[in-house]
XYZ file of C-alpha atoms in Angstrom:
150
model
C -125.587 102.885 69.813
C -127.464 103.928 72.981
C -125.655 105.018 76.142
C -127.330 104.137 79.440
C -126.873 105.920 82.775
C -126.378 103.549 85.708
C -127.077 104.840 89.237
C -124.405 103.776 91.753
C -123.563 104.185 95.406
C -121.646 107.431 95.978
C -117.851 107.109 95.590
C -118.216 103.619 94.106
C -118.434 104.734 90.468
C -114.964 103.487 89.495
C -115.555 100.111 91.200
C -118.865 99.621 89.393
C -117.337 100.665 86.052
C -114.428 98.247 86.503
C -116.786 95.384 87.366
C -119.015 96.083 84.357
C -115.963 96.272 82.079
C -114.618 92.987 83.463
C -117.768 91.136 82.353
C -117.258 89.413 79.016
C -120.325 90.497 77.049
C -119.992 91.446 73.387
C -123.151 93.578 73.692
C -121.398 95.995 76.108
C -119.068 98.237 74.126
C -117.798 100.879 76.570
C -118.006 101.993 80.195
C -117.296 105.522 81.425
C -116.980 106.761 85.038
C -116.001 110.452 84.818
C -114.742 112.086 88.030
C -117.103 115.014 87.554
C -120.216 112.780 87.512
C -121.017 111.602 91.036
C -123.088 108.422 91.578
C -123.419 107.583 87.880
C -121.635 105.409 85.323
C -122.301 105.609 81.595
C -122.550 102.297 79.685
C -122.658 101.960 75.905
C -124.543 98.772 75.041
C -126.831 97.237 72.432
C -129.914 97.322 74.687
C -131.011 97.885 78.277
C -131.696 94.174 78.869
C -128.023 93.202 78.811
C -127.103 96.090 81.124
C -129.856 95.105 83.577
C -128.593 91.473 83.614
C -125.012 92.572 84.272
C -126.061 94.947 87.073
C -127.787 92.124 88.985
C -124.350 90.670 89.770
C -122.616 93.936 90.708
C -122.677 95.375 94.210
C -123.086 99.180 94.513
C -124.985 99.319 91.186
C -128.494 100.557 91.887
C -129.949 100.152 88.389
C -130.626 102.042 85.194
C -131.912 105.598 85.302
C -135.555 105.692 84.261
C -137.880 108.511 83.366
C -141.627 107.987 83.366
C -141.222 104.215 83.604
C -139.002 104.115 80.491
C -135.257 103.545 80.491
C -133.552 106.749 79.435
C -130.686 106.801 76.971
C -128.071 109.395 76.138
C -126.390 110.198 72.870
C -122.650 110.484 72.233
C -123.060 114.261 71.953
C -124.402 114.402 75.528
C -121.399 112.546 77.043
C -118.700 113.797 74.676
C -117.547 116.548 77.056
C -116.576 113.847 79.595
C -114.184 112.299 77.068
C -111.896 115.259 76.415
C -109.817 116.545 79.333
C -109.766 120.260 80.033
C -106.318 121.868 79.985
C -104.912 123.097 83.301
C -104.289 126.554 81.806
C -107.992 127.077 81.077
C -109.258 130.146 82.931
C -105.822 131.743 83.196
C -105.152 134.966 81.273
C -102.031 136.996 80.571
C -101.527 139.575 83.296
C -103.219 137.470 85.989
C -101.612 137.393 89.417
C -100.962 133.781 90.445
C -99.367 131.864 93.278
C -96.986 129.009 92.558
C -98.218 125.950 94.469
C -95.452 123.495 93.554
C -91.816 123.411 92.534
C -88.807 125.391 93.794
C -90.728 128.693 93.862
C -93.674 127.323 95.865
C -95.524 130.079 97.713
C -94.209 132.890 95.473
C -96.559 135.302 93.740
C -96.093 136.024 90.062
C -97.683 137.691 87.032
C -98.586 135.602 83.974
C -96.544 136.670 80.940
C -97.377 133.985 78.367
C -99.634 130.915 78.081
C -98.817 127.895 75.917
C -102.048 125.889 75.708
C -100.536 123.176 73.492
C -97.939 122.302 76.145
C -100.222 123.218 79.079
C -97.530 125.566 80.393
C -97.479 129.126 81.719
C -94.556 131.554 81.751
C -94.663 133.814 84.806
C -92.511 136.605 86.208
C -91.873 136.468 89.956
C -92.963 139.509 91.990
C -90.301 139.620 94.674
C -87.358 138.899 92.356
C -84.887 141.807 92.154
C -84.217 140.928 88.526
C -87.337 139.919 86.553
C -86.793 136.290 85.604
C -89.329 134.464 83.435
C -90.125 131.025 84.847
C -92.073 128.423 82.860
C -94.239 126.051 84.914
C -96.997 123.520 84.233
C -100.546 124.787 84.446
C -101.321 122.587 87.450
C -98.510 124.204 89.467
C -100.197 127.596 89.774
C -103.345 128.973 91.356
C -105.036 132.183 90.227
C -105.454 134.458 93.232
C -108.754 136.007 94.244
C -109.927 139.117 92.417
C -109.190 141.401 95.363
C -105.520 140.400 95.156
C -105.305 141.091 91.396
């Protein structure tokens, strides 16, 4: 099943995707508007003709992406990385110096002791604590500090 790239107005990707998805066409199977892909929406459909017809009725949709006068298609392998979310703990290593950016210890610096990728959690030890206390926080509640602060 081919996947077509639809050019959109910037910051209107979600609106265009919602409008395409709201159309009741059996030939359109899926619509994807990943946050990391600006000005484009991916549409899985039987052929480019149905997508072109649907886009005529949708504001902010500029048309199908073409290359050399031919409509380009993508494979599932090319868009697969948009479908699986990246864990918040990715890029964090044991021993890293981090700053807590949320929760009761917001603003505190700490050293990473353990990473639990399955739960997306990090156990840290606070720097300024008189007694080293391990604190477990979600991966999105910490920020790795710059290399000169490590």
